[in-house]
mmCIF file of C-alpha atoms in Angstrom:
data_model
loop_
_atom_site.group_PDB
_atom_site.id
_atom_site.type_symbol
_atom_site.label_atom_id
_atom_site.label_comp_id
_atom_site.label_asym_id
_atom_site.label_seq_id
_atom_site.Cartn_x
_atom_site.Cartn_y
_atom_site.Cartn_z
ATOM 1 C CA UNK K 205 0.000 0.000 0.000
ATOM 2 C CA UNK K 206 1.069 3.801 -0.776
ATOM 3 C CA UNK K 207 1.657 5.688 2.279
ATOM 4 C CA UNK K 208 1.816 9.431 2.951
ATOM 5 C CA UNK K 209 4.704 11.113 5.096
ATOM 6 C CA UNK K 210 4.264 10.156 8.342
ATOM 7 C CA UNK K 211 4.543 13.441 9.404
ATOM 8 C CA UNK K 212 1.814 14.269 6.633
ATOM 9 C CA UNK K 213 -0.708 11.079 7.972
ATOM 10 C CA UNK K 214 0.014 13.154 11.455
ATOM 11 C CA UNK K 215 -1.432 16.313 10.023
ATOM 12 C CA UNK K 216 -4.807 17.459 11.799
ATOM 13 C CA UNK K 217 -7.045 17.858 8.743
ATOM 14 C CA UNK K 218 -8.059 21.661 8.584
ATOM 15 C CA UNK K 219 -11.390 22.907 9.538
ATOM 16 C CA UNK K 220 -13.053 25.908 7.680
ATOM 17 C CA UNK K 221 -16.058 27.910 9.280
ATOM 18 C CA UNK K 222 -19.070 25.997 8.514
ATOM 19 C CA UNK K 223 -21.518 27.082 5.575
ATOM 20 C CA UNK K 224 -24.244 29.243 6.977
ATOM 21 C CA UNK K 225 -27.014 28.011 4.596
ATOM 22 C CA UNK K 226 -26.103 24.044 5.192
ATOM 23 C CA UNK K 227 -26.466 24.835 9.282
ATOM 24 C CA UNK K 228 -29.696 26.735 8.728
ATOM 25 C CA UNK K 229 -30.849 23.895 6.675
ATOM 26 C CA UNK K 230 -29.857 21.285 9.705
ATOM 27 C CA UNK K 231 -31.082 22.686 12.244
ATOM 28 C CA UNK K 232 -34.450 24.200 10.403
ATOM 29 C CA UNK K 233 -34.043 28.071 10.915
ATOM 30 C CA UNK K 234 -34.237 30.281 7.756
ATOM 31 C CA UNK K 235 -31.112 32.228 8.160
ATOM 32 C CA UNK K 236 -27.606 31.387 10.104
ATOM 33 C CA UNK K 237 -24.967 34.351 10.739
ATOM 34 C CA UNK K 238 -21.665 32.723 10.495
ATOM 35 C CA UNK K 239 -18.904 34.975 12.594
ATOM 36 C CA UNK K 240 -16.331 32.391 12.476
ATOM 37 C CA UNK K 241 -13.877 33.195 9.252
ATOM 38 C CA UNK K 242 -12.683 36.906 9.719
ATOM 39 C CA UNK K 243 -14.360 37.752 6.226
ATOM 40 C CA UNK K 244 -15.960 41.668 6.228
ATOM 41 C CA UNK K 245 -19.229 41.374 5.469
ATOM 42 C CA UNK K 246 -19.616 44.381 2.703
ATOM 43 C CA UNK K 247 -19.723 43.208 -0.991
ATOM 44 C CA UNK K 248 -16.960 43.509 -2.820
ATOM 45 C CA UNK K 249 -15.583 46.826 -4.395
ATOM 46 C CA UNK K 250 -17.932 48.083 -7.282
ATOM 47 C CA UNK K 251 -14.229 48.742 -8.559
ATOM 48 C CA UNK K 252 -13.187 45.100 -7.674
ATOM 49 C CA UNK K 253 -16.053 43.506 -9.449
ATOM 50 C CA UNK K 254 -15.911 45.574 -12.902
ATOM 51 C CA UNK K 255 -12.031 44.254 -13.079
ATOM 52 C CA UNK K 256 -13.575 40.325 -12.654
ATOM 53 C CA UNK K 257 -15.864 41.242 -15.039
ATOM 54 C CA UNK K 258 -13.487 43.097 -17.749
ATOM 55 C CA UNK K 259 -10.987 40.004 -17.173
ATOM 56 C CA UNK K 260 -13.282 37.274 -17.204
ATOM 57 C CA UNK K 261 -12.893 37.182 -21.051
ATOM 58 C CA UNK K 262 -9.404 36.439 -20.492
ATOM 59 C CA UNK K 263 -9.295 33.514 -18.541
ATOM 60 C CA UNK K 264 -8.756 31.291 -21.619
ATOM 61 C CA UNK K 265 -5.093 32.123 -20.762
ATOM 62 C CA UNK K 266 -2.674 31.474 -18.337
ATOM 63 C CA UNK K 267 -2.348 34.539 -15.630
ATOM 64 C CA UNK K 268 0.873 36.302 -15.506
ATOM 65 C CA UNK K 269 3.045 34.320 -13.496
ATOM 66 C CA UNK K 270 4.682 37.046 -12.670
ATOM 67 C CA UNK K 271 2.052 39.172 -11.312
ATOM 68 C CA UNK K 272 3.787 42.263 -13.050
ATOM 69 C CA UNK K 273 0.911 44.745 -12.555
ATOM 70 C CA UNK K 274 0.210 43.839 -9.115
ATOM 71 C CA UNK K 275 3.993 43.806 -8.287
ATOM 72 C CA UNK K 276 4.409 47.289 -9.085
ATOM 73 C CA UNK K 277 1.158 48.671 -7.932
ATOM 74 C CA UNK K 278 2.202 47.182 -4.209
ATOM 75 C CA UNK K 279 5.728 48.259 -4.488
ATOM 76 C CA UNK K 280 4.420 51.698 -5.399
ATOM 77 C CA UNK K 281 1.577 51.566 -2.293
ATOM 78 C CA UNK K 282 4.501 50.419 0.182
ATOM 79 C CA UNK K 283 7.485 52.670 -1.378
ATOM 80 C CA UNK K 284 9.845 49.614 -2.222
ATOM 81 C CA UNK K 285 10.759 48.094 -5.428
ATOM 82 C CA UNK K 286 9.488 45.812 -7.233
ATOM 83 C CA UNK K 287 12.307 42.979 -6.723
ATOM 84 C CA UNK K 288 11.085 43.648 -2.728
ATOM 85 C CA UNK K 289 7.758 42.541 -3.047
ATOM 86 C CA UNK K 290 6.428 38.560 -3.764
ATOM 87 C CA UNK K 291 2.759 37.687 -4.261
ATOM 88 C CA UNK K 292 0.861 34.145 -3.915
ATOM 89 C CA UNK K 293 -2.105 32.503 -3.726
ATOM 90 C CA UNK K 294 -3.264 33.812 -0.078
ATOM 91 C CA UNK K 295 -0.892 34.597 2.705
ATOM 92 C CA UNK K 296 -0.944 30.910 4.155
ATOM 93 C CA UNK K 297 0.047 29.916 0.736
ATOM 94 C CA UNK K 298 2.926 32.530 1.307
ATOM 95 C CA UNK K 299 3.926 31.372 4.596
ATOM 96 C CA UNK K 300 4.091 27.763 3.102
ATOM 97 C CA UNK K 301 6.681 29.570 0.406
ATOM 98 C CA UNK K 302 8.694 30.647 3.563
ATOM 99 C CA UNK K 303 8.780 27.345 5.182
ATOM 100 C CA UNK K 304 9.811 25.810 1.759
ATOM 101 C CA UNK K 305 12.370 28.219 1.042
ATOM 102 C CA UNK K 306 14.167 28.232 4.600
ATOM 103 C CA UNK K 307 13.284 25.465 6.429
ATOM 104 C CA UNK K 308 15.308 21.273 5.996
ATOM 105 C CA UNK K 309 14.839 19.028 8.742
ATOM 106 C CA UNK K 310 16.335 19.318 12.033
ATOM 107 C CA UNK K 311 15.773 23.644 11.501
ATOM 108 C CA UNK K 312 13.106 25.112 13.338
ATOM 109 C CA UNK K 313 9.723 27.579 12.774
ATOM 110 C CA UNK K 314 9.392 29.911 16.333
ATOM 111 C CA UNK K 315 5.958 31.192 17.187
ATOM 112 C CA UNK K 316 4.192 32.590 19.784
ATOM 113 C CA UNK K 317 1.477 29.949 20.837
ATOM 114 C CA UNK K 318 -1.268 30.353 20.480
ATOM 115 C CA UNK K 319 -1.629 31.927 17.340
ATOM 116 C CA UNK K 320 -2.574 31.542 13.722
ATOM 117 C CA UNK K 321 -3.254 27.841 13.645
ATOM 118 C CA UNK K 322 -1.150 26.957 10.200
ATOM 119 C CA UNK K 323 2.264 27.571 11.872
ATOM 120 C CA UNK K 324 2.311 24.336 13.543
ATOM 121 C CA UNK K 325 1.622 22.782 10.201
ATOM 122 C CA UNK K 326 4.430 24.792 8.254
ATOM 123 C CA UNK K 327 6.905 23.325 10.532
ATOM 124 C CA UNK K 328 5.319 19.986 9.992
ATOM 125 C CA UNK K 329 4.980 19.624 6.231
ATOM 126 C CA UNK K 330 8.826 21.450 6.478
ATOM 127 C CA UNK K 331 9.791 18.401 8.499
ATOM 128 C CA UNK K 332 10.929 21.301 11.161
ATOM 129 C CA UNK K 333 10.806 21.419 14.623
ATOM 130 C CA UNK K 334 8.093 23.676 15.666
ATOM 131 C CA UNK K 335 9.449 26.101 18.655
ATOM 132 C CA UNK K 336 6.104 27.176 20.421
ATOM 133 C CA UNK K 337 5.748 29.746 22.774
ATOM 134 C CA UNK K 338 3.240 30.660 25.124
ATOM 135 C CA UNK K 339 1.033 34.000 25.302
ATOM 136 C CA UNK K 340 1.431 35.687 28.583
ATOM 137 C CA UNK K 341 -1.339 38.038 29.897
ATOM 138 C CA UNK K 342 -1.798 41.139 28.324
ATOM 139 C CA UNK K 343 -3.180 42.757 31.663
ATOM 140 C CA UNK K 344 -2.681 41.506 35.078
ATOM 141 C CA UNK K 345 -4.514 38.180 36.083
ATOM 142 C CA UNK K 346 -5.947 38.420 32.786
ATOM 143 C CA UNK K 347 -6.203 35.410 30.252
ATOM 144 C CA UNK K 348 -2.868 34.320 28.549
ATOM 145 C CA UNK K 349 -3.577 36.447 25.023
ATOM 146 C CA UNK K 350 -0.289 38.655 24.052
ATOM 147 C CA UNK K 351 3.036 37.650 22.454
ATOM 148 C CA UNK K 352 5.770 37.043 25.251
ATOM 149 C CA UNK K 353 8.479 38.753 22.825
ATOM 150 C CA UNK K 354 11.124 37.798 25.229
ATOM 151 C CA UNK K 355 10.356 34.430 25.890
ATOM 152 C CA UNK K 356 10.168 33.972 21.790
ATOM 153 C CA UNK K 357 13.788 35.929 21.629
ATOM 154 C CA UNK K 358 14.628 33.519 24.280
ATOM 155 C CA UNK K 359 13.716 30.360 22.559
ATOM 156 C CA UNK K 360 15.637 31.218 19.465
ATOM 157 C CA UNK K 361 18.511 29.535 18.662
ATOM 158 C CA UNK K 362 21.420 27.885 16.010
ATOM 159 C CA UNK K 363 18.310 25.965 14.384
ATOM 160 C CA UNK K 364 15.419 28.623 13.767
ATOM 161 C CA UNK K 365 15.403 29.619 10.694
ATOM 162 C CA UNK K 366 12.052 31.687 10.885
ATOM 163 C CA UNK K 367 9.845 33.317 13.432
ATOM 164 C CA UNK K 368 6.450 34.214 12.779
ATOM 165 C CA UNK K 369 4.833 37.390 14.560
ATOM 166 C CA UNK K 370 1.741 37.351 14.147
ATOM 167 C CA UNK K 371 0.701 41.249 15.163
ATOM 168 C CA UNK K 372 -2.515 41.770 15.825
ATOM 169 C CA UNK K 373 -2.451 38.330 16.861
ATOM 170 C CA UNK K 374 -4.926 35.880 15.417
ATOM 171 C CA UNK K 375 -7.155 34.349 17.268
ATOM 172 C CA UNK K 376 -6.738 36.699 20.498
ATOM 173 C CA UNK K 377 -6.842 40.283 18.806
ATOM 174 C CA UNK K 378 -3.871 41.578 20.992
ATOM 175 C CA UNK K 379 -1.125 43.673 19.414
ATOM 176 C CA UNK K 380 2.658 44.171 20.420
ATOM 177 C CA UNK K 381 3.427 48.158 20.944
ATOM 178 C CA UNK K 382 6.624 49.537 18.772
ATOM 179 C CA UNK K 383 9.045 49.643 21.649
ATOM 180 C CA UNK K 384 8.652 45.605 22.734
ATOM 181 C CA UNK K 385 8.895 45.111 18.950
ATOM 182 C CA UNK K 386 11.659 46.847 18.061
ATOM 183 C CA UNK K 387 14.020 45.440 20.652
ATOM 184 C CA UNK K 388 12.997 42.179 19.960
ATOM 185 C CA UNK K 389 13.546 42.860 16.098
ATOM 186 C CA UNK K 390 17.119 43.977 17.281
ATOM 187 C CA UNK K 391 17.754 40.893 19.492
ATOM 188 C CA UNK K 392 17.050 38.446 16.501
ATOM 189 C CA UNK K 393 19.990 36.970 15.182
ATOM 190 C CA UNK K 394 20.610 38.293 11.530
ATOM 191 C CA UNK K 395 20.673 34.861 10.127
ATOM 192 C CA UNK K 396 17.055 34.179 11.806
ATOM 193 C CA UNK K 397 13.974 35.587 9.328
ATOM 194 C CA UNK K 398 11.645 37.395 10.880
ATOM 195 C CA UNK K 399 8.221 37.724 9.415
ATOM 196 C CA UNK K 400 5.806 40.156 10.773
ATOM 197 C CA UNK K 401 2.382 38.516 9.895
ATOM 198 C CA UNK K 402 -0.321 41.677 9.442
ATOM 199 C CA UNK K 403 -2.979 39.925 7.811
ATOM 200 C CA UNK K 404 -4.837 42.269 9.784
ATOM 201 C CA UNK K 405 -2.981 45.434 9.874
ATOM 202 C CA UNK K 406 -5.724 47.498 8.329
ATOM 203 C CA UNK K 407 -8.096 47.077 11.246
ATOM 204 C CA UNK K 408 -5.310 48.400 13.900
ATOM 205 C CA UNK K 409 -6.190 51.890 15.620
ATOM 206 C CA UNK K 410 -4.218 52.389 18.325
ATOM 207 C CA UNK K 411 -1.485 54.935 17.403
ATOM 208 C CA UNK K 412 1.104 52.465 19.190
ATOM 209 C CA UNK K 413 0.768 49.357 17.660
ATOM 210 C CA UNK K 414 3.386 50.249 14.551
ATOM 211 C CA UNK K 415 3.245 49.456 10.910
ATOM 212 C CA UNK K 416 5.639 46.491 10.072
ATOM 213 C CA UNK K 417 6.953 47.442 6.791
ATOM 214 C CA UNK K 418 8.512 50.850 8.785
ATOM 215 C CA UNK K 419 10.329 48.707 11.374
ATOM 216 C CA UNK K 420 11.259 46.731 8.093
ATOM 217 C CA UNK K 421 13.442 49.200 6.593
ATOM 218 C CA UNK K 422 17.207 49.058 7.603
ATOM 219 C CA UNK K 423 16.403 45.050 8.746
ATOM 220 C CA UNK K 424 17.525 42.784 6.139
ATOM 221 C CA UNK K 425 15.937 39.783 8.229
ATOM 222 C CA UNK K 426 12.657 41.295 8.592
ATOM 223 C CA UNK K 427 9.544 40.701 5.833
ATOM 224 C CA UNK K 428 6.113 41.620 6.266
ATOM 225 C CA UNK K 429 3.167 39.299 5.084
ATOM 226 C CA UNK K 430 -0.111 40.525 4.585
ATOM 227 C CA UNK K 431 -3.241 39.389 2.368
ATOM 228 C CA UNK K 432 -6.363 40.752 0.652
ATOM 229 C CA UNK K 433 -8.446 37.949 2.000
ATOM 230 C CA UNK K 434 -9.675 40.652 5.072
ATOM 231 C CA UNK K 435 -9.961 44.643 5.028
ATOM 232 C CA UNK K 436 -9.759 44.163 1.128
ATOM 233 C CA UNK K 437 -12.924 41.822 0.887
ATOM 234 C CA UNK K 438 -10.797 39.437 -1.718
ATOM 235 C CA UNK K 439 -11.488 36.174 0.421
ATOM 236 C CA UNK K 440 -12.823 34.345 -2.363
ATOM 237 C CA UNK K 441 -10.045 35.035 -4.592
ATOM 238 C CA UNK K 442 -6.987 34.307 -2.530
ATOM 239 C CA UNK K 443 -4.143 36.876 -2.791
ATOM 240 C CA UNK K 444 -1.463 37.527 -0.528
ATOM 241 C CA UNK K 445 1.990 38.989 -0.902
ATOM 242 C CA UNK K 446 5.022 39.548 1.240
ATOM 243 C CA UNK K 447 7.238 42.939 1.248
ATOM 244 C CA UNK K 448 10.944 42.302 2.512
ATOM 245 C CA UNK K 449 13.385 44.308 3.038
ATOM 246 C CA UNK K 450 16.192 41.864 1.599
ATOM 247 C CA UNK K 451 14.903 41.607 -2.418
ATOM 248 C CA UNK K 452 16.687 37.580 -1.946
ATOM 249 C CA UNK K 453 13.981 36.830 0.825
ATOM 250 C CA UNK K 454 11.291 38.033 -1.901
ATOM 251 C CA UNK K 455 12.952 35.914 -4.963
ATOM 252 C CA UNK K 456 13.457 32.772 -2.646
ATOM 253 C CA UNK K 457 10.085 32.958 -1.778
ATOM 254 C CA UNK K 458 8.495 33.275 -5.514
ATOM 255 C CA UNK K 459 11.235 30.421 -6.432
ATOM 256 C CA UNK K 460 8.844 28.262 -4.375
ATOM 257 C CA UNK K 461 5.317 29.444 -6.056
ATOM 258 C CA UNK K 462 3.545 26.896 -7.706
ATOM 259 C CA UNK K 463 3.325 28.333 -11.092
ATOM 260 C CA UNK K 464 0.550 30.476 -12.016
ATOM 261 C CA UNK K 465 -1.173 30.259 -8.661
ATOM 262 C CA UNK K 466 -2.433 33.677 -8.364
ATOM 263 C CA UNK K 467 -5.089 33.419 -11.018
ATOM 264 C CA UNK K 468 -6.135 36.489 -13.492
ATOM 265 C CA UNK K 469 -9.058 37.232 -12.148
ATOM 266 C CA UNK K 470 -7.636 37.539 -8.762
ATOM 267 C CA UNK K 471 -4.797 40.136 -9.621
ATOM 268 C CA UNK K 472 -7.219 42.433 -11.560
ATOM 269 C CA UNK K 473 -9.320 42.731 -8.531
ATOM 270 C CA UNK K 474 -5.963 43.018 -5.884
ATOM 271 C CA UNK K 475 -5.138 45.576 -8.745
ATOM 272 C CA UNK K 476 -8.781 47.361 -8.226
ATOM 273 C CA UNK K 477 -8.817 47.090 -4.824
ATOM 274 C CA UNK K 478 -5.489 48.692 -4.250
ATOM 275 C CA UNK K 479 -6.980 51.551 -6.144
ATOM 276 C CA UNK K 480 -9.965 52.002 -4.210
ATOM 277 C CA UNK K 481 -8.189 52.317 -0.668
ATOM 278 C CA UNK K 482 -9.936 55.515 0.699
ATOM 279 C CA UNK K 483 -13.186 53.013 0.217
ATOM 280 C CA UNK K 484 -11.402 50.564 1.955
ATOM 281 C CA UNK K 485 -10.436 53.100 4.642
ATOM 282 C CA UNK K 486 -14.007 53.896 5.537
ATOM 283 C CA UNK K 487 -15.059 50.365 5.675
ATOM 284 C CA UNK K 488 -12.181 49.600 8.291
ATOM 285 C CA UNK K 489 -13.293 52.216 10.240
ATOM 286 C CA UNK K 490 -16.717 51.145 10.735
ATOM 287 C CA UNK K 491 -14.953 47.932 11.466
ATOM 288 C CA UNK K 492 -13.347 49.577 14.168
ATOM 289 C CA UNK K 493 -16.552 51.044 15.405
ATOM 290 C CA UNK K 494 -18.488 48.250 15.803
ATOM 291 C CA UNK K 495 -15.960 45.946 17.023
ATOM 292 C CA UNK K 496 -15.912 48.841 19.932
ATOM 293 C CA UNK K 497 -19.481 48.184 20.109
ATOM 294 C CA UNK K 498 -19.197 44.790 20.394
ATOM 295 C CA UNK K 499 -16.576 44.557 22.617
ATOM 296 C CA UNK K 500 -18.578 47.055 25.224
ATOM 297 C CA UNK K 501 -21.687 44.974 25.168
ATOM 298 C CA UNK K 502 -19.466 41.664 25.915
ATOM 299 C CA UNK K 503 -17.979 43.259 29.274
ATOM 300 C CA UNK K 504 -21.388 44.397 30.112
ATOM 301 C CA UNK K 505 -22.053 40.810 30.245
ATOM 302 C CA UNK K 506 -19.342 40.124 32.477
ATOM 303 C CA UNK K 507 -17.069 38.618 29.532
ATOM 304 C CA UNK K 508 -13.179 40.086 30.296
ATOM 305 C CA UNK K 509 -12.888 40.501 26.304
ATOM 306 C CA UNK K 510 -9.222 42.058 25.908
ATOM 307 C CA UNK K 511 -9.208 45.486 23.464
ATOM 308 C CA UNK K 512 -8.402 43.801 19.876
ATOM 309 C CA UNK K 513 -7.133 45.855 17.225
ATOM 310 C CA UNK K 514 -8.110 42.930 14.564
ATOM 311 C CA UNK K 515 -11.663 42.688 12.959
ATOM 312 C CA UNK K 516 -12.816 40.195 15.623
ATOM 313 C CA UNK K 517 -13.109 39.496 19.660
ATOM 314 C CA UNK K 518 -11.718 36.901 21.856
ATOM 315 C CA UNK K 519 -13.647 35.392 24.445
ATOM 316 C CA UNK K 520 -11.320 33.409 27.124
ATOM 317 C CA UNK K 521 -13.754 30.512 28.072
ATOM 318 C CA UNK K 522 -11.591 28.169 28.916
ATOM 319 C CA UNK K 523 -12.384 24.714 29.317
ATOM 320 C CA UNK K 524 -16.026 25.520 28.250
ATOM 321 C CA UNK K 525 -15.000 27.321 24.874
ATOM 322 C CA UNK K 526 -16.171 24.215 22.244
ATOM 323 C CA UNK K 527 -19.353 23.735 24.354
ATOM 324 C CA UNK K 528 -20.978 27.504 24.166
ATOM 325 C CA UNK K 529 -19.184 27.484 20.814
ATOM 326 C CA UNK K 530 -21.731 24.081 19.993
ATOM 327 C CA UNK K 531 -24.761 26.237 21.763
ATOM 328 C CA UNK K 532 -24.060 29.024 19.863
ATOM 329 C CA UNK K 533 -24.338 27.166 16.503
ATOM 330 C CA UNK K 534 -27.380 25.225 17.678
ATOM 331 C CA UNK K 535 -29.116 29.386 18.042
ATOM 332 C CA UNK K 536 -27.569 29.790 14.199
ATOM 333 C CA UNK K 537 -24.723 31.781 15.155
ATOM 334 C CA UNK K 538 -21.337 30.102 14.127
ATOM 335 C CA UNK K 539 -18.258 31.522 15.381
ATOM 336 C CA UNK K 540 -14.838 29.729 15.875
ATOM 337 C CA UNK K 541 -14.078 27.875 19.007
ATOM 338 C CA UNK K 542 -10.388 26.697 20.008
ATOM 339 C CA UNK K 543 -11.082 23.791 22.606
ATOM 340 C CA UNK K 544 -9.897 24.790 25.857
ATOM 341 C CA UNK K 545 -8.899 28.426 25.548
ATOM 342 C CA UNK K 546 -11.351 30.765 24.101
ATOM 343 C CA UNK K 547 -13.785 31.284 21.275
ATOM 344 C CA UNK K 548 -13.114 34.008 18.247
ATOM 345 C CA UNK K 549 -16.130 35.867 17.349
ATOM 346 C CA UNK K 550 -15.608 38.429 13.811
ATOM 347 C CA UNK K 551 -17.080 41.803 14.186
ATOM 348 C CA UNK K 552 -19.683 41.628 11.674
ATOM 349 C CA UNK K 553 -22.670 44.193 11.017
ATOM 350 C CA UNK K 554 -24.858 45.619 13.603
ATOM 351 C CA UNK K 555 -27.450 43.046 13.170
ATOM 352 C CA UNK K 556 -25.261 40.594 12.823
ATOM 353 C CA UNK K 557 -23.738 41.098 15.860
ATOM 354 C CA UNK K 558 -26.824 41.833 17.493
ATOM 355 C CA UNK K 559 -28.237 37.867 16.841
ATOM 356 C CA UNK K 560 -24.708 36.887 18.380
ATOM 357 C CA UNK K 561 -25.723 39.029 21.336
ATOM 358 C CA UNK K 562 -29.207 37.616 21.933
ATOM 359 C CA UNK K 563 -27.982 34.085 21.010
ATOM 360 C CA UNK K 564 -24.750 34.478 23.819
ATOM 361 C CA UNK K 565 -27.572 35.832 26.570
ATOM 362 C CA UNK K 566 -29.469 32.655 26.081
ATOM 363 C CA UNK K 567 -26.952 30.168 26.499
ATOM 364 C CA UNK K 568 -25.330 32.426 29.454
ATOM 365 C CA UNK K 569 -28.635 32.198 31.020
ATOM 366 C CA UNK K 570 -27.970 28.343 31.448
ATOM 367 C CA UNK K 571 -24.193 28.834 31.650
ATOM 368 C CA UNK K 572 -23.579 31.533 33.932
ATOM 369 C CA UNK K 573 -20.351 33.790 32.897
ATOM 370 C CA UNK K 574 -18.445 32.543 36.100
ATOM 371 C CA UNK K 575 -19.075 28.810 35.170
ATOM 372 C CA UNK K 576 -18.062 29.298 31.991
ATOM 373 C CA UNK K 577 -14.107 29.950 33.016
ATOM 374 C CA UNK K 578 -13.671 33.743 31.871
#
């Protein structure tokens, strides 16, 4: 018999947000609000979808492999060149580039733990060692929900090839201030990558949380990954791209794209997109708003929901996170539970938000907030 890897048969099989329509159909309710994938719930760009539309005729062809067009219009948005920037089929597909590019067996991924759940697998696929380490409270006796930078500068050594930052960090929302991530940026070895993962960095509002590709400049071992899949509304389409501050980290990284994986229609839109960033703008603000919103009517409830400068909350539940997360989807409200620590819940519109609020009193009524381990 054929066998996979074993570190590939190992592999926890990855678990998308449920369909909203197949849970409303289950459990017999017209309408189910999923709040579990970190997707903005406006439509698409007008912009956006007259580029899918103009391209479509196109797609009898192979995309530019290159992503020429796109390259330039994200060196120009981010003031490097083009040779700086790399683009991919989503950012995970990006980070898998990284792994492939720096990682053999017996080197090492670092992380802070938890965080964005494909790490782990990088490191696994990579035959690395995974170096995981843990979140420390962001506020005393608080829930364990911010990057220990120290203890992850700690943990570094001859083996670690990359470290992943993942800032605001995904699933808790925290963010690391400029100071904590400077000095760690400075106490990384220089043969060490580091990669500053902002897949969310359009949703960030407080003045100290800095912009990566700034602390990038000067750093030859620093890149910054980010992604349309969130503030720019391309989820569906999968685009990603990584800005470094070396031009060799960018050109090891596309020497690892599968060819022609960012498809046509996907680039015209990144292209549109890019070009309708004031629209963008607004629609991250009322992000912004509403995720204060939400976050206000969670403490009300007794919830200790830390201040998240990503477009969803984190509710520490402990041991009873995958249990309200089950209730929950049994009202028609799916959100993401990670079994043991907390639930992530993304900020979606008012009435959106408003079932998850009404749905979260009910169970709470039969799980009181102090039983529940916040």
């Amino acid at each position: 018999m054929v066998s996979a890897r074993p570190a590939v048969a190992a592999m926890p099989v990855y678990r998308p947000g449920r369909n909203p329509a197949d849970l409303a159909r289950e459990i017999g309710v017209d309408r189910a609000v999923k709040l579990a994938s970190n997707e903005v719930a406006f439509p698409p760009l007008p912009a956006v979808v007259q580029a899918i539309a103009a391209t479509a005729g196109e797609t009898n062809r192979y995309p530019d492999n290159g992503a020429v067009v796109l390259t330039r219009a994200l060196a120009e948005r981010y003031g490097v060149e083009p040779a700086q920037v790399a683009t991919g089929c989503g950012a995970v597909t990006v980070c898998q580039q990284l792994a492939q590019a720096y990682n053999d067996p017996g080197s090492s991924i670092a992380f802070a733990w938890r965080s964005f759940e494909m790490y782990p697998l990088l490191a696994q696929v990579a035959g690395a060692r995974a170096q995981q380490v843990p979140l420390v409270p962001g506020t005393p006796g608080g829930a364990a929900d911010t990057h220990d930078l120290d203890g992850l500068a700690a943990a570094i050594d001859d083996t670690t090839r990359v470290v992943f930052v993942c800032n605001p960090n995904n699933p808790t929302g925290t963010a690391v201030r400029r100071p904590e991530l400077e000095r760690f940026l400075d106490a990384v070895p220089a043969q060490t990558l580091v990669v500053l993962d902002e897949a969310y960095r359009e949703f960030v509002t407080d003045p100290d949380v800095p912009d990566g590709v700034e602390l990038m400049r000067g750093r030859p071992n620093v890149a910054v990954l980010r992604t349309f899949s969130k503030a720019w509304g391309l989820a569906g389409l999968r685009v990603g791209y990584l800005l470094a501050e070396d031009p060799a980290v960018a050109d090891a990284v596309r020497r690892t794209q599968v060819p022609f994986s960012v498809s046509s229609l996907a680039q015209a839109a990144a292209v549109a997109a890019l070009a309708s960033e004031p629209e963008v703008r607004e629609r991250c603000a009322a992000v912004a708003t509403e995720r204060a919103r939400l976050t206000g009517a969670l403490r009300e409830r007794g919830l200790p929901v830390a201040d998240s400068q990503a477009n969803f909350v984190w509710l520490p539940l402990g041991e009873r996170a995958a249990e309200i997360a089950a209730a929950l989807e049994a009202r028609a409200v799916i959100t993401r539970p990670f079994a043991g620590e907390g639930v992530r819940v993304t900020v979606g519109i008012p009435e959106e938000d408003d079932v998850f609020l009404a749905a979260l009193d009910d169970v709470l009524t039969s799980a009181p907030v102090g039983a529940a381990g916040a």
